[in-house]
Structures are given as structure tokens and as C-alpha cells.
Coordinates of C-alpha atoms and ligand atoms in Angstrom, one line a residue:
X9 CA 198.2 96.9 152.0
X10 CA 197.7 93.3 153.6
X11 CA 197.4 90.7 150.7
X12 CA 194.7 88.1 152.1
X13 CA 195.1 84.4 150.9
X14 CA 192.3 81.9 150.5
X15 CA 192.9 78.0 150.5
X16 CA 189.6 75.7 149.2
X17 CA 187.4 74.9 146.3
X18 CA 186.7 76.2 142.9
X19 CA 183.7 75.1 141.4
X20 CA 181.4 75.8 138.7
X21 CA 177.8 75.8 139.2
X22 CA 174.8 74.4 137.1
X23 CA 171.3 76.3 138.6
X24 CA 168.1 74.5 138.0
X25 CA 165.4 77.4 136.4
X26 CA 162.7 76.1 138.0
X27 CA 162.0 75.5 142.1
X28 CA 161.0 72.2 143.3
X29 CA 162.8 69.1 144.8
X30 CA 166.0 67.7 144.1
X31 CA 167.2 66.6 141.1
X32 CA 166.1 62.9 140.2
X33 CA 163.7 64.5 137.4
X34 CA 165.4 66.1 133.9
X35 CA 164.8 69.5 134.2
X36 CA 166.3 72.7 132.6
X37 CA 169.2 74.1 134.0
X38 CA 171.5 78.0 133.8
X39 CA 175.1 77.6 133.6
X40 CA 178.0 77.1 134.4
X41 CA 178.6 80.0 136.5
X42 CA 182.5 80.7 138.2
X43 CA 182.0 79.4 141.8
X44 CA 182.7 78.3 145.5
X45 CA 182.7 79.8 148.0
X46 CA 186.3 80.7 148.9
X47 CA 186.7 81.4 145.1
X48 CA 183.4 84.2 145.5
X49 CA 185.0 85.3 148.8
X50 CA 188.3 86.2 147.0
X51 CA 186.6 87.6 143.8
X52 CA 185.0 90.5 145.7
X53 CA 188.4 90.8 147.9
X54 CA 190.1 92.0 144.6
X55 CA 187.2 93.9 143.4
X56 CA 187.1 96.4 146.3
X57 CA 190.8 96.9 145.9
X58 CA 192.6 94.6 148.3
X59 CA 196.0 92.2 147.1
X60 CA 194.8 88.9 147.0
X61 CA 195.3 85.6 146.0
X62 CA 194.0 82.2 145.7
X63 CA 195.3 78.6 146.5
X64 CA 193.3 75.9 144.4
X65 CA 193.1 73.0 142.1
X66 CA 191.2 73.4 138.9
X67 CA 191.1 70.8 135.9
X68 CA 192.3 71.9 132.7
X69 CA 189.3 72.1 131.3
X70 CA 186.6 75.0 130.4
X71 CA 185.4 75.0 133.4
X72 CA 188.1 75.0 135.1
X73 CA 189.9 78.1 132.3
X74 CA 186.6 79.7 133.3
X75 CA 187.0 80.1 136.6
X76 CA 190.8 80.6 136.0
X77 CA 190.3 84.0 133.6
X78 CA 187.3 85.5 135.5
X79 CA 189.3 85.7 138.9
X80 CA 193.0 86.8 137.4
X81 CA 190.5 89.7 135.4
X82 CA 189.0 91.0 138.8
X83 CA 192.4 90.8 140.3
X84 CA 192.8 88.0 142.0
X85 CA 196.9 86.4 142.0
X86 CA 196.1 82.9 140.3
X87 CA 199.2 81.5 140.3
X88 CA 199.1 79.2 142.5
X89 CA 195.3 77.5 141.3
X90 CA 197.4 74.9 140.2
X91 CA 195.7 73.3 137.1
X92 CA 195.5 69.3 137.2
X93 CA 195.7 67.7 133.9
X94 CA 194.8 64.1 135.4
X95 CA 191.5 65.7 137.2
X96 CA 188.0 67.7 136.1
X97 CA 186.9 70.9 137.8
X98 CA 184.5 70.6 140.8
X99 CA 180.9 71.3 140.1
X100 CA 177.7 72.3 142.4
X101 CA 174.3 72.0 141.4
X102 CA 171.9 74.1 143.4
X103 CA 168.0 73.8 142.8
X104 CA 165.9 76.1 145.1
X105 CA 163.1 74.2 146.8
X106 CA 159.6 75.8 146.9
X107 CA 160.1 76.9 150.8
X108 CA 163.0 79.2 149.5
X109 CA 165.9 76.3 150.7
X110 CA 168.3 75.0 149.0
X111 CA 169.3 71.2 147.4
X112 CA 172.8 71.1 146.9
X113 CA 174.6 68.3 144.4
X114 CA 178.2 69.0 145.3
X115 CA 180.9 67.6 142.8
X116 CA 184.2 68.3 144.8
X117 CA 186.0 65.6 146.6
X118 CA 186.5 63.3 143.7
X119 CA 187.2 66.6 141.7
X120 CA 190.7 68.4 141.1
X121 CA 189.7 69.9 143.9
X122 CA 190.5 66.8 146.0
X123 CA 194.3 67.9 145.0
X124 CA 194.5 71.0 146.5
X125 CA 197.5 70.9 148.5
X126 CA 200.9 72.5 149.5
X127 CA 202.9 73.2 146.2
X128 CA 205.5 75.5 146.0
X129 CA 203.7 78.3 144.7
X130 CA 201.3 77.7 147.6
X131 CA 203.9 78.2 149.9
X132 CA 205.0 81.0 148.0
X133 CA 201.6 83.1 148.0
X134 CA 201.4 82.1 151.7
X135 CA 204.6 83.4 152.4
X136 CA 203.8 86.6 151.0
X137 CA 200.2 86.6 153.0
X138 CA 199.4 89.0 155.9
X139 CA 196.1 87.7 156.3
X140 CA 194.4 84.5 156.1
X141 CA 190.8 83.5 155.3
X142 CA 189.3 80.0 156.3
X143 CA 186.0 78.8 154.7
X144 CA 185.1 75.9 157.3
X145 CA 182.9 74.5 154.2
X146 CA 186.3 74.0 152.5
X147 CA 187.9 71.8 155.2
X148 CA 186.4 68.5 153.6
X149 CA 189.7 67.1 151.9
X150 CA 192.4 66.2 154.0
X151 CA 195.1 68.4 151.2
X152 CA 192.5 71.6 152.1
X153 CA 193.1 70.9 155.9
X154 CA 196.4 70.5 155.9
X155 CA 197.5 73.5 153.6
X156 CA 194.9 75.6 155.7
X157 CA 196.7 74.6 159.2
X158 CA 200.0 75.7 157.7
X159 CA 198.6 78.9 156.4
X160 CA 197.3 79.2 159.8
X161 CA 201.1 78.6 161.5
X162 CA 202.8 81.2 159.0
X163 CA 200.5 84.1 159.0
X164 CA 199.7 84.2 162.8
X165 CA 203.8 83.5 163.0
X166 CA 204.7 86.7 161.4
X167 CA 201.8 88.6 163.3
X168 CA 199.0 88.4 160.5
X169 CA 195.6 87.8 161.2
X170 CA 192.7 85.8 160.3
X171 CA 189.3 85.5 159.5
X172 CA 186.9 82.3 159.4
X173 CA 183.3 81.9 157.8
X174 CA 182.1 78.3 158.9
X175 CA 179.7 78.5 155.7
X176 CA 178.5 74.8 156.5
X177 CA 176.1 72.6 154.6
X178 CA 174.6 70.0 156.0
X179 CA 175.4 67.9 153.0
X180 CA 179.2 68.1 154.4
X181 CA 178.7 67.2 158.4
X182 CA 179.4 63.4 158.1
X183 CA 183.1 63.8 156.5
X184 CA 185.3 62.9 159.9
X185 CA 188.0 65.2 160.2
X186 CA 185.7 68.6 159.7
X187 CA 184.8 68.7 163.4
X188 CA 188.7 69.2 164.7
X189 CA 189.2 71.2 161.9
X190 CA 186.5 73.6 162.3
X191 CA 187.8 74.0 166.6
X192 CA 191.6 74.6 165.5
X193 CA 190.8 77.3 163.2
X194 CA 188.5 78.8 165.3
X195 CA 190.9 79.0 168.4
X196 CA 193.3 81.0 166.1
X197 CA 190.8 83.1 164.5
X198 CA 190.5 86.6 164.9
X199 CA 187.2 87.9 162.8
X200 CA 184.5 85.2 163.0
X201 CA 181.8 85.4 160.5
X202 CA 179.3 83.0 161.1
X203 CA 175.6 83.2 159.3
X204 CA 173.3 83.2 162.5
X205 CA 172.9 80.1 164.0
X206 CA 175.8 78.5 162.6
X207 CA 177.6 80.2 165.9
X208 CA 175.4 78.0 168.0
X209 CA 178.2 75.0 166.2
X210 CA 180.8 76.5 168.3
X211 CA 179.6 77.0 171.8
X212 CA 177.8 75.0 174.9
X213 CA 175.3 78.0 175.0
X214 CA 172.3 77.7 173.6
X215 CA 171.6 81.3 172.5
X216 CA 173.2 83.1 169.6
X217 CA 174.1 86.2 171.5
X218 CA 175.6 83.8 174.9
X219 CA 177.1 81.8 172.5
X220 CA 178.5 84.5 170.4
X221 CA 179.7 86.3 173.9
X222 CA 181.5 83.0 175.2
X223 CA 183.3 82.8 171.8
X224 CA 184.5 86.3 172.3
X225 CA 185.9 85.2 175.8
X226 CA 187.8 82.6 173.9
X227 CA 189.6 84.5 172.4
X228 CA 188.7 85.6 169.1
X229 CA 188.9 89.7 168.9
X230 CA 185.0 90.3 166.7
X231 CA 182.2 88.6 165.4
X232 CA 180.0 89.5 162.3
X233 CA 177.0 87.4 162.6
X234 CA 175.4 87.1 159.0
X235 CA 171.2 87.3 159.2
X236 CA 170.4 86.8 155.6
X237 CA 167.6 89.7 154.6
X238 CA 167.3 90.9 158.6
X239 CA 171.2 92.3 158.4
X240 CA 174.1 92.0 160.8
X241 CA 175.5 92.1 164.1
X242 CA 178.7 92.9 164.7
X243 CA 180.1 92.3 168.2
X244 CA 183.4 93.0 170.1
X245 CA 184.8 93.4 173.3
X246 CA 183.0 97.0 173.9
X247 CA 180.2 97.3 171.2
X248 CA 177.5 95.7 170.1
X249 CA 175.6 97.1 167.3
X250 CA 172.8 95.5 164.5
X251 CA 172.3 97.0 160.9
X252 CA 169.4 96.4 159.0
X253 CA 169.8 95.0 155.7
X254 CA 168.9 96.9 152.4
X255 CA 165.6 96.3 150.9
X256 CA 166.3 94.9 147.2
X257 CA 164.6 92.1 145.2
X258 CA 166.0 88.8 146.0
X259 CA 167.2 86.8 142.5
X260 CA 169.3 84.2 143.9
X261 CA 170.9 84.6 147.1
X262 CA 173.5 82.0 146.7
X263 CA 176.9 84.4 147.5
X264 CA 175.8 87.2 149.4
X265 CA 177.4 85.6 152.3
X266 CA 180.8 85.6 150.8
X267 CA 180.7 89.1 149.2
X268 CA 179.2 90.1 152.6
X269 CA 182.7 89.0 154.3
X270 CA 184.8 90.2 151.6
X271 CA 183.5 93.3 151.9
X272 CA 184.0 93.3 155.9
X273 CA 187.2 92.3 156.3
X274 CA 188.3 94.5 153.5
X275 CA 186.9 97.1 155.6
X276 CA 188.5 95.6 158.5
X277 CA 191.9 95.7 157.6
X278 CA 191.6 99.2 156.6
X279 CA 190.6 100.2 160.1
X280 CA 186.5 101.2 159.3
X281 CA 184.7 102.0 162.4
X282 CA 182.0 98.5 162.4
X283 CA 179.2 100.4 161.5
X284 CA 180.5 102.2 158.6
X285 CA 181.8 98.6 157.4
X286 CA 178.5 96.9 158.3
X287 CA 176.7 99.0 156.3
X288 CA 178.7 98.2 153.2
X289 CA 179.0 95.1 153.6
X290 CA 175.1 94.9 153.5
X291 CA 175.6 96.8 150.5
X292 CA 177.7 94.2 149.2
X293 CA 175.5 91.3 150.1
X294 CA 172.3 93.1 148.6
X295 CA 174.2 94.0 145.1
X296 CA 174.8 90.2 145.2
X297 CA 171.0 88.6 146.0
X298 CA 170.5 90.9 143.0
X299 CA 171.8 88.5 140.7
X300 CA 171.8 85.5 139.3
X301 CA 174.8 83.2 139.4
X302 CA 176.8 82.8 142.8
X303 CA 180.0 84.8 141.7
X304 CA 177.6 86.9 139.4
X305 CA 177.0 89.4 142.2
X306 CA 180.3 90.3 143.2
X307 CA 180.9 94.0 143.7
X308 CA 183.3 96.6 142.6
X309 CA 184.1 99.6 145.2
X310 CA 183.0 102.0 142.9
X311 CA 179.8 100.1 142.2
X312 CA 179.3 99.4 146.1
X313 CA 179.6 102.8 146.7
X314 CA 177.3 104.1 144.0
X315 CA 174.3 101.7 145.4
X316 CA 175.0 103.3 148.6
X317 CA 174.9 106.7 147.8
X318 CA 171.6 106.2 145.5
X319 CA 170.2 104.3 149.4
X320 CA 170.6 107.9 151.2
X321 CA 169.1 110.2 148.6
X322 CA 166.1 107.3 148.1
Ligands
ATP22 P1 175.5 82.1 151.8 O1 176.4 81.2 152.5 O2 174.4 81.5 151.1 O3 176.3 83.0 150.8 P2 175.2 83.4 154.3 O4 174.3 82.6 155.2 O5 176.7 83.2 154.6 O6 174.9 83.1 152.8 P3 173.4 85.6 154.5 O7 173.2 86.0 155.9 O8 172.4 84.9 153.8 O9 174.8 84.9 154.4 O10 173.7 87.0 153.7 C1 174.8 87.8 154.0 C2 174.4 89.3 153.9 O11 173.8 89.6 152.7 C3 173.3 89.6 154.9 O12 173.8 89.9 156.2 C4 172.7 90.9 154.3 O13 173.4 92.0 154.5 C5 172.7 90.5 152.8 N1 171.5 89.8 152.3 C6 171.2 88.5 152.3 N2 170.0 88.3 151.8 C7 169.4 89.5 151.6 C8 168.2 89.9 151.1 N3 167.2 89.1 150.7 N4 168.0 91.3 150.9 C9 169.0 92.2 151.3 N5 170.2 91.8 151.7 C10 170.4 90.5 151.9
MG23 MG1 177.8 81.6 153.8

């Protein structure tokens, strides 16, 4: 099986209880939860079975040990989350505004996870890669870029492939070297998961399905485009198909995005037809809305598959 490798940011993350704006008032807050989003990603890559690892840079710290245990039990390879003894783990506060948005208070550049970088047992679990997975939201440190254009060179080198979820918050547009960063990965990318009009980023068209079409002239081989409680659209060369999303009670939605992805490309790299692999990874991203805390929702297959089978006898 292809073991996929993930370079970027572990976090933990503090959740205000209550909606409302910001955080310059005290306010109660749940926490801390295992997160980031590369760090979710890989979680639910090990959880439906596929070899994985991870290439980060935690503190040693609890937060950082937290993050550390919870990934090596689902499965993930840890060794090379290096952990810094001169640096503290990366945190994210999230608060949900009253329309449903999100405030983000993002701890990560002058975290441990501004060391994230090519060690040797980077090299060594991107040596061993077959496939590589890009968060763009990750590209913020000039060690993240630089590891991730390397990974990039090896596995498309040895014929591996790779997949890229832009994932981009607007808190993270102004840092200068994202831009190029975002263009060179996408240029060798070969599953672009995008959440709706994030693809609109990456083309001079100004719809989502010209835009997404142009992108697949460029290049890339299929496109998942992520529409939050609407579904997904998956698009290739020859089809061209939409699958609703499962109705489920939305707790926090933070994460569905990323267990969404897992669960396609682990679907992709075992040859699913799309709309097989669509409809689990809806699965995925519902069981994760489902619960609170980002990496909370992550999905076993055996669990996945149970919530689909109780969907066709509902
Ligand atoms: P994030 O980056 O916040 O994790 P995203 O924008 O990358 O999210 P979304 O489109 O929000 O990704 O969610 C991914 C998938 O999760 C959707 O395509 C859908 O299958 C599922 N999903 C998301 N929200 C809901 C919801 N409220 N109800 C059911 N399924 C949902
Ligand atoms: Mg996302």
C-alpha cells in the first residue's frame, strides 16, 4: 500500500463555548484538543487503514506529548515530529461568530512549528513516501515550504503522486512567499481538493466550474471540490458528478474538510470508482461535524462504514 507523507503544523486548539466576536473579552473556553490541519488530515489517513506518516515540530511540552500519543495510537509513523526542547507547541483559538463564521487566533509561526524543517528522519519518511499531501494553509514558514518543495521533487521523481487542499484562511494571505508556493504545488499536483470557491484562487475564470475546468487543462488529473453541508463535486477528464451531503447535526465543523480528503484520497489510491469514494468521504466529513473538537471527529473504516450502512436502511 502507498504510504502518504504530510509536512506542516501541529497545533492544539482552545474553542471558545460560547458564539460571538473575537476574543478581546475573558470568556470560557474547551480544550486543548490534538490539531491542524495536516495533523487531522493524517489522523483519519491512518484510521481508514492507509501507511502514513507525519513531518512536524512539536514542543516538548503537554501539548505538544498530546498531539504526539493521539496520532502514533491511530497509526500514524511519528518519528519524524521532531520535538523542540527550545520551542512551545503551536496553538489555535477558534470562536464561532453568531453568522456561523469563524475567528481564528493562530499561534504557529513563532511556535515549534516555525522549525519544521528537513531533518534526517524527514528525509527518511520522505524517502520511503509514495504519495505526498500539501496543505497550502501550511506553506506560511519558509522550513514548511522548503521541506514541502523537496517532498514534491522525490515523490513525483520516483513516480508518486500528490494531492493539495489550499485550506486557506484569510488570516494567512499577507505572509509573502504563500502566493508562489501555492502556484508550484499546484502545477505538480495531481488530486486537487479545494473547498468551493477557494478554486476561484487558482484560475483567471471567474466561475467555479470554468475555473475548475481550466485547472484540469493544466494539468492536474481530478478535482474534489468541498461544499461544506451541499456535498461534493468531483471532476475529471471524462466525468462530472455532485453528491449530496448527509443530513446530520452540525456540532462544530472545524475538520470535516480534512477527514473529507483523507478519506478520498484513501479511496483514491485504492482505485474507488469517484462516486463510491464521494459518498464516503461525505460520510467521513459528516461523522466529523458531529463532534466537537477538530481532530475529535476523525473516523475509523469500520466506523465510516457502519454510519453508511445505517444511511441506506434509514
Ligand atoms: P474545513 O477547512 O473547515 O475543515 P472545508 O471547507 O475544507 O472545511 P467543507 O466543505 O466545509 O470543507 O466540508 C467537507 C465535507 O464535509 C463536505 O463536502 C461534506 O461532505 C461534509 N460536511 C461539511 N459540513 C457538513 C454538514 N453541516 N452536514 C453534513 N456534512 C457536512
Ligand atoms: Mg479545509
Amino acid at each position: 500500500m502507498t504510504k502518504v507523507v504530510t509536512i506542516g503544523e501541529i497545533v492544539v486548539e482552545i474553542m471558545a463555548v460560547a458564539p460571538g466576536n473575537g476574543f478581546r473579552e475573558a470568556i470560557e473556553l474547551v480544550g486543548p484538543y490534538p490539531s491542524g490541519a495536516p495533523a487531522i488530515f493524517i489522523d483519519q489517513i491512518a484510521k481508514q487503514g492507509q501507511p502514513c506518516a507525519m513531518v512536524s515540530c512539536v514542543g516538548n511540552d503537554d501539548f505538544g506529548w498530546l498531539n504526539i500519543e493521539r496520532l502514533r495510537q491511530d497509526g500514524v509513523d511519528v518519528s519524524a515530529i521532531r520535538v523542540h526542547e527550545d520551542a512551545v507547541t503551536g496553538s489555535a483559538f477558534v470562536r464561532y461568530r453568531t453568522d456561523g463564521q469563524r475567528d481564528f487566533v493562530f499561534n504557529i509561526k513563532h511556535s515549534a512549528n516555525g522549525h519544521i524543517g528537513l531533518t534526517d528522519e524527514a528525509r527518511a519518511v520522505i524517502a520511503s513516501a509514495g504519495h505526498l499531501h500539501v496543505m497550502g494553509s501550511s506553506l506560511v514558514s519558509p522550513g514548511i515550504i522548503e521541506a514541502v518543495l523537496f517532498a514534491l521533487e522525490q515523490v513525483k521523481a520516483r513516480g508518486g503522486s500528490v494531492s493539495f487542499d489550499p485550506n486557506i484562511r484569510k488570516e494567512m494571505l499577507d505572509f509573502a512567499g504563500l502566493r508562489a508556493a501555492l502556484d508550484t504545488v499546484l502545477a505538480q499536483t495531481d488530486l486537487f481538493m479545494p473547498s468551493g470557491a477557494e478554486v476561484l484562487l487558482f484560475s483567471q475564470e471567474t466561475s467555479e466550474d470554468a475555473a475548475a475546468k481550466d485547472i484540469l487543462a493544466r494539468g492536474v488529473r481530478a478535482i474534489v471540490l468541498k461544499q461544506g453541508a451541499a456535498g461534493a463535486r468531483y471532476l475529471d477528464g471524462e466525468q462530472d458528478l455532485f453528491v449530496p451531503a448527509f443530513v446530520v447535526e452540525e456540532i462544530d465543523p472545524t475538520g470535516a474538510g480534512d477527514a473529507f480528503g483523507a478519506t478520498f484520497l484513501a479511496g483514491w489510491l485504492a482505485g474507488l470508482d469517484a462516486e463510491t469514494n464521494l459518498r464516503r468521504a461525505n460520510g467521513a466529513g459528516a461523522l466529523a461535524v458531529g463532534r466537537k473538537g477538530p481532530m475529535e471527529g476523525t473516523s475509523t473504516r469500520a466506523e465510516l462504514d457502519a454510519f453508511l450502512a445505517q444511511q441506506v436502511s434509514a
